[in-house]
PDB file of C-alpha atoms in Angstrom:
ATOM      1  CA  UNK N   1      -8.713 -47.016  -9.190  1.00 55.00           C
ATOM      2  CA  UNK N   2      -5.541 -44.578  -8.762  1.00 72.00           C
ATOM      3  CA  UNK N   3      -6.246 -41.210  -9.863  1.00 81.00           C
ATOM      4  CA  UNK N   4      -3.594 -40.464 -12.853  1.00 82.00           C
ATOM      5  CA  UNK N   5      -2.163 -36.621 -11.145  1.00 90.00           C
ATOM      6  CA  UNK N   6       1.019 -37.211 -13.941  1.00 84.00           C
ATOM      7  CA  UNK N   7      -0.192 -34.147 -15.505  1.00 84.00           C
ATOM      8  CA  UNK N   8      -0.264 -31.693 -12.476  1.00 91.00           C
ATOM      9  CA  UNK N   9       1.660 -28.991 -13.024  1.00 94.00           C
ATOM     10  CA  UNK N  10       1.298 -27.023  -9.821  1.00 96.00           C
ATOM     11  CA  UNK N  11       4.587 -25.322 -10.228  1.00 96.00           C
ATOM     12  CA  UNK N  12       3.560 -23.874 -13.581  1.00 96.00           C
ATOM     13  CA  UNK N  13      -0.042 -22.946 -12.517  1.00 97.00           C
ATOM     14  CA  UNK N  14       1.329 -21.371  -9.654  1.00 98.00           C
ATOM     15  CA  UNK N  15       4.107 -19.001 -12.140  1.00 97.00           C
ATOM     16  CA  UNK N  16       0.859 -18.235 -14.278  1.00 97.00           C
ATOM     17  CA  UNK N  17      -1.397 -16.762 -11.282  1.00 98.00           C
ATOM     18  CA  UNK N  18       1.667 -14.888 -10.235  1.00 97.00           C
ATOM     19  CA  UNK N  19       2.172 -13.088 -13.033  1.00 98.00           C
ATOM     20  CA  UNK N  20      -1.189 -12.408 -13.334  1.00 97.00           C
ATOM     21  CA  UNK N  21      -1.985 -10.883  -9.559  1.00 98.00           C
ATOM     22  CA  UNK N  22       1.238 -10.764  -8.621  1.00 97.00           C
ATOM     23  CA  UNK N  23       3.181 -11.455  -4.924  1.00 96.00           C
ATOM     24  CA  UNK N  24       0.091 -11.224  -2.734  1.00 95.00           C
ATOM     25  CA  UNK N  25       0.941 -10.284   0.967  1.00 85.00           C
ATOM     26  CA  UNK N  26      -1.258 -12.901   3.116  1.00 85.00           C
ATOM     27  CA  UNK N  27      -2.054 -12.659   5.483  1.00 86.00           C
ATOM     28  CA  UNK N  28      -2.042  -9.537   6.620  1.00 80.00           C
ATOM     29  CA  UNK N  29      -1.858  -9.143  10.402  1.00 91.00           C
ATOM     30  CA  UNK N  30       0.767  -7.439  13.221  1.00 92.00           C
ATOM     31  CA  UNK N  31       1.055 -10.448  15.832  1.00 96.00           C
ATOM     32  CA  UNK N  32       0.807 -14.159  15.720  1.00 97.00           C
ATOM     33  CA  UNK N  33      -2.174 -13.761  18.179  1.00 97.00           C
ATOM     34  CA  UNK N  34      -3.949 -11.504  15.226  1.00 97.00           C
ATOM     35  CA  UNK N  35      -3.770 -14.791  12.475  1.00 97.00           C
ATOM     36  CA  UNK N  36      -4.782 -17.167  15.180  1.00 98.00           C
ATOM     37  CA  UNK N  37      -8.123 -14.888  15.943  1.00 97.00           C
ATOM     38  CA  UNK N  38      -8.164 -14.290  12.916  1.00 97.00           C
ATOM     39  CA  UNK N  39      -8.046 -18.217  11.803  1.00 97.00           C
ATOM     40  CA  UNK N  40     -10.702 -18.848  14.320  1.00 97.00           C
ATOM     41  CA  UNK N  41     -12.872 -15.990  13.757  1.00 97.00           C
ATOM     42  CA  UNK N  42     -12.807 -15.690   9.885  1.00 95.00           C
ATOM     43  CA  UNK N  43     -15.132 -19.586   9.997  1.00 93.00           C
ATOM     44  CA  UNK N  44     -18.563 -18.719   8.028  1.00 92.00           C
ATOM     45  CA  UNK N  45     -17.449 -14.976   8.535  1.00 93.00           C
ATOM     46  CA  UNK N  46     -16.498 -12.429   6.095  1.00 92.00           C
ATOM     47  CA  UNK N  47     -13.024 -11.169   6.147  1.00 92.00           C
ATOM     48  CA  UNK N  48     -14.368  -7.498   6.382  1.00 95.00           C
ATOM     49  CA  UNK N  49     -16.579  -8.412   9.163  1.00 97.00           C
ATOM     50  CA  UNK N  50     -13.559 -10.310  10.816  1.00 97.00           C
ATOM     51  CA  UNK N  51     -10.829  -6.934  10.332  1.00 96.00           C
ATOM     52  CA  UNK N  52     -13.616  -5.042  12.414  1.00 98.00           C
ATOM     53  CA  UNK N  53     -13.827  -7.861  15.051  1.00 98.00           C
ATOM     54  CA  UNK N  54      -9.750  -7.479  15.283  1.00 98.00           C
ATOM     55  CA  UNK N  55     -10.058  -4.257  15.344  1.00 98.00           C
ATOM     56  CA  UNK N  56     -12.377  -4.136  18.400  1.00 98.00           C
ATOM     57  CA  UNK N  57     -10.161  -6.545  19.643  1.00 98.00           C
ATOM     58  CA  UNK N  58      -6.858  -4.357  19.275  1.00 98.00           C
ATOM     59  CA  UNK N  59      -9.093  -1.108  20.936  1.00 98.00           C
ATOM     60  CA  UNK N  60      -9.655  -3.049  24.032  1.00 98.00           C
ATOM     61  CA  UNK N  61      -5.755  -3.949  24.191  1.00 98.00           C
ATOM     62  CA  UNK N  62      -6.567  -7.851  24.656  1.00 98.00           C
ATOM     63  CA  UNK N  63      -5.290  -9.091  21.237  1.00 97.00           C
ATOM     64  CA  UNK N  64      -2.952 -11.344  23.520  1.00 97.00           C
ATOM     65  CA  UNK N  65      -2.624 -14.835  24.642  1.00 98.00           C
ATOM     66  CA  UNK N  66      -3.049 -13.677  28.614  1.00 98.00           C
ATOM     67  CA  UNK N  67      -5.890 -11.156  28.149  1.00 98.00           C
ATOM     68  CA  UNK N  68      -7.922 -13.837  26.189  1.00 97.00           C
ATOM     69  CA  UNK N  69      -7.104 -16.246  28.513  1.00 97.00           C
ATOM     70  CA  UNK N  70      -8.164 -14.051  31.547  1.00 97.00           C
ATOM     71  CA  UNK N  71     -10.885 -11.507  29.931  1.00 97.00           C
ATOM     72  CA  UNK N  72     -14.550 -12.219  30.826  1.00 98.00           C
ATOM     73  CA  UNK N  73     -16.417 -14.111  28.262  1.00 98.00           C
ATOM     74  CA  UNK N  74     -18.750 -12.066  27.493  1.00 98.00           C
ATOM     75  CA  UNK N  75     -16.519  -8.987  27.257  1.00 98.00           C
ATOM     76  CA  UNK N  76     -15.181 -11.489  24.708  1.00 98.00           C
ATOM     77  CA  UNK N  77     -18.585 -12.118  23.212  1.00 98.00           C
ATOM     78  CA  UNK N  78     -19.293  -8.590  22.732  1.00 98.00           C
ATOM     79  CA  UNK N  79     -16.017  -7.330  20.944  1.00 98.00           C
ATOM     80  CA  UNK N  80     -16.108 -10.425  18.561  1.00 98.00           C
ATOM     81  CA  UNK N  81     -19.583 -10.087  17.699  1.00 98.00           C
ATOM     82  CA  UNK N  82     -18.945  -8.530  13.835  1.00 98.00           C
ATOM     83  CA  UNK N  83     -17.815 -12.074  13.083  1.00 97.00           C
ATOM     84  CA  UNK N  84     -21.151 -13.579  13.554  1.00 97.00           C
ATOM     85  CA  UNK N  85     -21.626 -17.003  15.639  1.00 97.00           C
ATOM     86  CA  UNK N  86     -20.250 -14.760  18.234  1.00 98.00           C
ATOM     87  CA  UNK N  87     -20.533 -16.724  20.917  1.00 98.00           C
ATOM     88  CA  UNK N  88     -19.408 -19.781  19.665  1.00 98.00           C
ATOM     89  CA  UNK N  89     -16.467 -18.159  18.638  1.00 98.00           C
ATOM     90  CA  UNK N  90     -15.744 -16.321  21.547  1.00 98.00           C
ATOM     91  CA  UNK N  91     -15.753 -19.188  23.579  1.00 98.00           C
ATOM     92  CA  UNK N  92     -13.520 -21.046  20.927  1.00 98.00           C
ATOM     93  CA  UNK N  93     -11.082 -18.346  21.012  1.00 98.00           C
ATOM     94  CA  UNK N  94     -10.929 -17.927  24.664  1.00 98.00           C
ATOM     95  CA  UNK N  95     -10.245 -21.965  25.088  1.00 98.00           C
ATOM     96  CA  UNK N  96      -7.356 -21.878  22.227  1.00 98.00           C
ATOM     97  CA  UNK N  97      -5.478 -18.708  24.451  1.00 98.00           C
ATOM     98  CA  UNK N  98      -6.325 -20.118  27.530  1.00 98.00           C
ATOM     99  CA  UNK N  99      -4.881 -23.614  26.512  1.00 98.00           C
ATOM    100  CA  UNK N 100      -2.022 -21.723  25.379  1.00 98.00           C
ATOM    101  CA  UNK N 101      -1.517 -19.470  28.677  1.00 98.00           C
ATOM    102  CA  UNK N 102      -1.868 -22.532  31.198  1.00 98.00           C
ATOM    103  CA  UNK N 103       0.721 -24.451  29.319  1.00 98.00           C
ATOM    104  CA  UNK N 104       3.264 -22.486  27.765  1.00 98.00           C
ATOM    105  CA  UNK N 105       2.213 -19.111  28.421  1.00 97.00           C
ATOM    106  CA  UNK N 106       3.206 -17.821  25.065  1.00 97.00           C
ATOM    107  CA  UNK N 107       2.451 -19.030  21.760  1.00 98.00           C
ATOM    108  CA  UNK N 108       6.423 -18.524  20.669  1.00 97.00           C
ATOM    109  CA  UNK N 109       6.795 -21.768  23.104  1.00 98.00           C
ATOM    110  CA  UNK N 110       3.364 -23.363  21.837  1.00 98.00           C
ATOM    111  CA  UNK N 111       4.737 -23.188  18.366  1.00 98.00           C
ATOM    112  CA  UNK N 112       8.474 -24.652  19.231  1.00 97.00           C
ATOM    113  CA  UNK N 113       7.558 -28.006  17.758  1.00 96.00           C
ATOM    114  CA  UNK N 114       7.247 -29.679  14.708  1.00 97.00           C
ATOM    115  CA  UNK N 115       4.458 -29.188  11.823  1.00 97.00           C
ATOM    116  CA  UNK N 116       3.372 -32.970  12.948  1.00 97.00           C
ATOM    117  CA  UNK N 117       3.097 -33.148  16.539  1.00 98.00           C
ATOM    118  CA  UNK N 118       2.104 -29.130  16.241  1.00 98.00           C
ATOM    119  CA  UNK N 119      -1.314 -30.137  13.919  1.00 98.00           C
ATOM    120  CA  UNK N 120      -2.449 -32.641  16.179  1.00 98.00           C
ATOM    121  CA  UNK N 121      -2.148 -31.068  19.494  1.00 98.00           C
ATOM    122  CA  UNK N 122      -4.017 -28.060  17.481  1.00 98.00           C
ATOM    123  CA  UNK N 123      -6.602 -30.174  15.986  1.00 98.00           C
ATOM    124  CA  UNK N 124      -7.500 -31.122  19.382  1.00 98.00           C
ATOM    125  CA  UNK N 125      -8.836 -27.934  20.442  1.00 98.00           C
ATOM    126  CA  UNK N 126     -12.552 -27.149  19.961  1.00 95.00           C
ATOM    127  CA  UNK N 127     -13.404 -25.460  16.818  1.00 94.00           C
ATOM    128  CA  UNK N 128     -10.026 -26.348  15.037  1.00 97.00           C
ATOM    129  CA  UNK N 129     -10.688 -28.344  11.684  1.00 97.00           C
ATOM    130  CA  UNK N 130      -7.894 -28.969   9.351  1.00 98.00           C
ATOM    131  CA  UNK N 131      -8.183 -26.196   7.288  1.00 97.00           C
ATOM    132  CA  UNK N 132      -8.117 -23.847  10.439  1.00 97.00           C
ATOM    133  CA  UNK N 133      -4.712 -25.693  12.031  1.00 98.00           C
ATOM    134  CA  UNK N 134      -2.838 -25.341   9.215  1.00 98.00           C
ATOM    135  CA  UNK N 135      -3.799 -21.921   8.273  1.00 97.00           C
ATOM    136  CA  UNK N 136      -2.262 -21.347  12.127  1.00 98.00           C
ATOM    137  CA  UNK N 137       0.903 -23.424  11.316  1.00 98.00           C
ATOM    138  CA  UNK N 138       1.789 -21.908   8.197  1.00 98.00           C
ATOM    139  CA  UNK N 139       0.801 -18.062   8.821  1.00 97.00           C
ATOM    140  CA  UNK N 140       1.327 -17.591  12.421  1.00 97.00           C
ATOM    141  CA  UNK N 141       3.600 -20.698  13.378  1.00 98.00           C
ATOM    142  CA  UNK N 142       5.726 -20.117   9.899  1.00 97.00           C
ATOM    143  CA  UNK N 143       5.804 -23.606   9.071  1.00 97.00           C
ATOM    144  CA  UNK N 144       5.626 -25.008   5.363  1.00 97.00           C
ATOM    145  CA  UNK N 145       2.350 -26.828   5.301  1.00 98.00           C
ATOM    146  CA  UNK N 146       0.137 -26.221   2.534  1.00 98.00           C
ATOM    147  CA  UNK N 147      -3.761 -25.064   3.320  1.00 98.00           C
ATOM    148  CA  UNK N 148      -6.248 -26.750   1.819  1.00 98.00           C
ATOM    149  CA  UNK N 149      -9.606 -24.947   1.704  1.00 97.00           C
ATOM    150  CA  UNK N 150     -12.870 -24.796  -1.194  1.00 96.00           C
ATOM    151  CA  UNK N 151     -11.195 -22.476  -3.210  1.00 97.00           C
ATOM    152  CA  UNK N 152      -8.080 -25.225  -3.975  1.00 98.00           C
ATOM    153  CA  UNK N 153     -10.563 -28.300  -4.102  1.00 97.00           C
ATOM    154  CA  UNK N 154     -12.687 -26.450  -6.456  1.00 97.00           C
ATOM    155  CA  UNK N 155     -10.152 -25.083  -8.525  1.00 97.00           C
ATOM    156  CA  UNK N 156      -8.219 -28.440  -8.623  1.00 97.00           C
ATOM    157  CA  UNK N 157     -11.454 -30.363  -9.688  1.00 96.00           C
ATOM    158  CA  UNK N 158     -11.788 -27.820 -12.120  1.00 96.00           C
ATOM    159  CA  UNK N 159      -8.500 -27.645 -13.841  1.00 96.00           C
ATOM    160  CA  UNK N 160      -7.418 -30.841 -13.693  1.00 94.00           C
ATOM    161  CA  UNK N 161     -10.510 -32.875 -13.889  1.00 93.00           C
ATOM    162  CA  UNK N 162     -10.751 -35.157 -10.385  1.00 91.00           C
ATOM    163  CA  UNK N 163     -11.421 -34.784  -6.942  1.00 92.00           C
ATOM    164  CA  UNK N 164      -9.506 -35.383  -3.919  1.00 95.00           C
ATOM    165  CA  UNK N 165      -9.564 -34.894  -0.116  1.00 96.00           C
ATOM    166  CA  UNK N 166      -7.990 -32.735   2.024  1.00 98.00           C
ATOM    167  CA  UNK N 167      -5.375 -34.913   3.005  1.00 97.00           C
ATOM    168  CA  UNK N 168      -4.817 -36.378  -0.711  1.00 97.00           C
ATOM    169  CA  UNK N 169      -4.624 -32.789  -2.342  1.00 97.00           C
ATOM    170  CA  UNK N 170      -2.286 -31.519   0.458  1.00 98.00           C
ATOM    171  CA  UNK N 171       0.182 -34.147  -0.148  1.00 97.00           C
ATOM    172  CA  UNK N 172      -0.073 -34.599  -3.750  1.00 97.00           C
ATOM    173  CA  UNK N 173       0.585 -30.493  -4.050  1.00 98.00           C
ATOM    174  CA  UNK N 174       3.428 -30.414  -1.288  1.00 98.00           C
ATOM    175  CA  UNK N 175       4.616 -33.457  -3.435  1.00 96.00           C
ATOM    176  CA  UNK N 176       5.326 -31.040  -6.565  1.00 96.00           C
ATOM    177  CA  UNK N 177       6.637 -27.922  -5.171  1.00 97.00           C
ATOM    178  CA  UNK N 178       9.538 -26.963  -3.676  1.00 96.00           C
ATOM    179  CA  UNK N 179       8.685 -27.078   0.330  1.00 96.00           C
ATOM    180  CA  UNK N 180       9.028 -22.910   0.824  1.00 96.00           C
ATOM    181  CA  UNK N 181       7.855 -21.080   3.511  1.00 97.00           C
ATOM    182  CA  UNK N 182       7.249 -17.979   1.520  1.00 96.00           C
ATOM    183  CA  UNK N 183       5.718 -19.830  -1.800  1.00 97.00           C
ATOM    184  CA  UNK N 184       3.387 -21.607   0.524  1.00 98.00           C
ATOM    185  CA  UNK N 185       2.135 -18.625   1.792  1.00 97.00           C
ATOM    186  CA  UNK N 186       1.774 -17.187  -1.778  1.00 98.00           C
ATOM    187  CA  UNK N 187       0.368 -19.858  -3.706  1.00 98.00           C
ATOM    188  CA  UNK N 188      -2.150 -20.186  -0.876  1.00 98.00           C
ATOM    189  CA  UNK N 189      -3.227 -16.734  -1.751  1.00 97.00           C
ATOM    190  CA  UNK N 190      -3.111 -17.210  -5.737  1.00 98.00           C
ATOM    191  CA  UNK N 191      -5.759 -19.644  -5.256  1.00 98.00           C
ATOM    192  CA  UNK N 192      -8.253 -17.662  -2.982  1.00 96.00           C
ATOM    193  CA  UNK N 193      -7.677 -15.136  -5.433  1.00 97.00           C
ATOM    194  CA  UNK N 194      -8.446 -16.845  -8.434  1.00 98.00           C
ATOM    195  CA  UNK N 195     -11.517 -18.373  -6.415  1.00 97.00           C
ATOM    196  CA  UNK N 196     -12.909 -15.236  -5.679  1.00 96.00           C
ATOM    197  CA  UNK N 197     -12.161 -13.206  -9.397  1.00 97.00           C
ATOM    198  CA  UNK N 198     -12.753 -16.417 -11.881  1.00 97.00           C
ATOM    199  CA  UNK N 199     -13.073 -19.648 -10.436  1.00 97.00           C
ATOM    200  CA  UNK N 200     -16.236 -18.852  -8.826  1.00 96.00           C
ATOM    201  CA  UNK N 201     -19.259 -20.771  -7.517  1.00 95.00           C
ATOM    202  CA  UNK N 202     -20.330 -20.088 -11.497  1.00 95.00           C
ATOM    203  CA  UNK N 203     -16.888 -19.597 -13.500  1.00 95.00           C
ATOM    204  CA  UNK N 204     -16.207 -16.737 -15.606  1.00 95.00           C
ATOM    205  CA  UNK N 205     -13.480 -18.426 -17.678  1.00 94.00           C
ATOM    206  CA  UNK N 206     -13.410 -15.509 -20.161  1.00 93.00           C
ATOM    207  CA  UNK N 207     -10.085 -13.898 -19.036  1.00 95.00           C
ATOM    208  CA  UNK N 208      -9.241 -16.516 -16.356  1.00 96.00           C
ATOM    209  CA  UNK N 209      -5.556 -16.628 -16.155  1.00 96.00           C
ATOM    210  CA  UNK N 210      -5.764 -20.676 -15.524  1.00 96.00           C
ATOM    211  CA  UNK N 211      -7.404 -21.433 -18.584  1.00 93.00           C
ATOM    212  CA  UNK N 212      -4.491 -22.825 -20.115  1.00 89.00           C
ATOM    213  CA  UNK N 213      -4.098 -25.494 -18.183  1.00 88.00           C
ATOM    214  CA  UNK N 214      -7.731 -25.839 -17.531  1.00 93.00           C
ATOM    215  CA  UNK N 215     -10.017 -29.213 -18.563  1.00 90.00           C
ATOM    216  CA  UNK N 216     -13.212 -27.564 -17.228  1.00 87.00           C
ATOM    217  CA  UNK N 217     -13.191 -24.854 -19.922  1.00 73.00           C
ATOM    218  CA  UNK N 218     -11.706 -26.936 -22.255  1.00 63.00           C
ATOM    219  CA  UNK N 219     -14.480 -29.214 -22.645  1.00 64.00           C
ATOM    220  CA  UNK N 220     -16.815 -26.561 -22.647  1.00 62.00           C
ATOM    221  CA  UNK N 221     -15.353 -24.948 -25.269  1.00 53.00           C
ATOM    222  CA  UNK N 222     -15.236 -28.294 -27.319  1.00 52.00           C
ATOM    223  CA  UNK N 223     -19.537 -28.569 -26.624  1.00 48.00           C
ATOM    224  CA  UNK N 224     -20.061 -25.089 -27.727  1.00 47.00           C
TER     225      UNK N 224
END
């Protein structure tokens, strides 16, 4: 049966979070090679223990494509270890520079392609799911694809009352907004945020700025 998504207003949820936490700079970082670490190294991490794993990473002058590529691994190991999974992650990271160094040396030349043939050559790499690839392609390769991670699925679910996939929900939102680099970016962001201050494992829908377009506390209110 086809979901009914006639009543997704993604452009008006999205002017509602805004106002309410306003242009949120995401993600913060000072090189392409910081998001893509970053990307990699944030998996089942913490973002505070992953700014102190960037950091180590800036102190030893190697946050770049050749001194991953060439550093020892378990130099690497060592100054990613806040992350956790350290070595796992190490080795991922090294692979992803190393890829890049051997065949385009930089990752301005790895990124001169399109979104399409970009994801898949990405989601080839070792530790690169969907959500990782396209939080590369939009924040470090600038191109307008729209991330998909818990926080959307759960808020999604929430508000408008069915699940979808990755895939699905990526489409179906890039399908109702206006395909912009910059309101990718932010509308990316409005939903972490409201994942991590309402829309929680446990909602707190008292005060949730959502809740107007929201089923999930809708029908609870109407049980009460």
């Amino acid at each position: 049966m086809q979901l009914d998504t006639s009543g997704c207003d993604f452009s008006g949820l999205y002017t509602v979070l805004n106002a309410e936490f306003g242009f949120l700079n995401w993600w913060p970082a000072e090189s392409r090679e910081e998001v893509v670490a970053g990307a990699i190294l944030t998996q089942q991490a913490s973002w505070k223990n992953v700014e102190t794993a960037i950091q180590n990473l800036k102190n030893a002058d190697v946050l770049n494509v050749k001194s991953m590529a060439e550093i020892n691994l378990k130099t690497l190991e060592s100054l990613v270890k806040p992350s956790g999974f350290y070595r796992q992650k190490a080795r991922r990271l090294k692979n992803f520079m190393n890829h890049v160094y051997k065949k385009y040396h930089t990752l301005d030349n790895f990124f001169d392609k399109t979104s399409e043939e970009l994801r898949l050559e990405l989601l080839e790499l070792e530790g690169v799911g969907k959500e990782t690839a396209d939080s590369i392609l939009l924040y470090a390769a600038e191109k307008p694809v729209f991330v998909i991670d818990a926080y959307t699925l759960r808020i999604v679910e929430r508000i408008y009352g069915f699940k979808m996939d990755y895939d699905d929900l990526q489409k179906l939102i890039e399908s109702r907004i206006e395909r912009r680099l910059s309101l990718y970016k932010d509308f990316h962001a409005q939903f972490v945020e409201l994942g991590k201050r309402f829309c929680k494992t446990k909602p707190i829908c008292e005060g949730c700025p959502a809740s107007v377009f929201c089923k999930f506390k809708n029908k609870n209110s109407k049980n009460r």
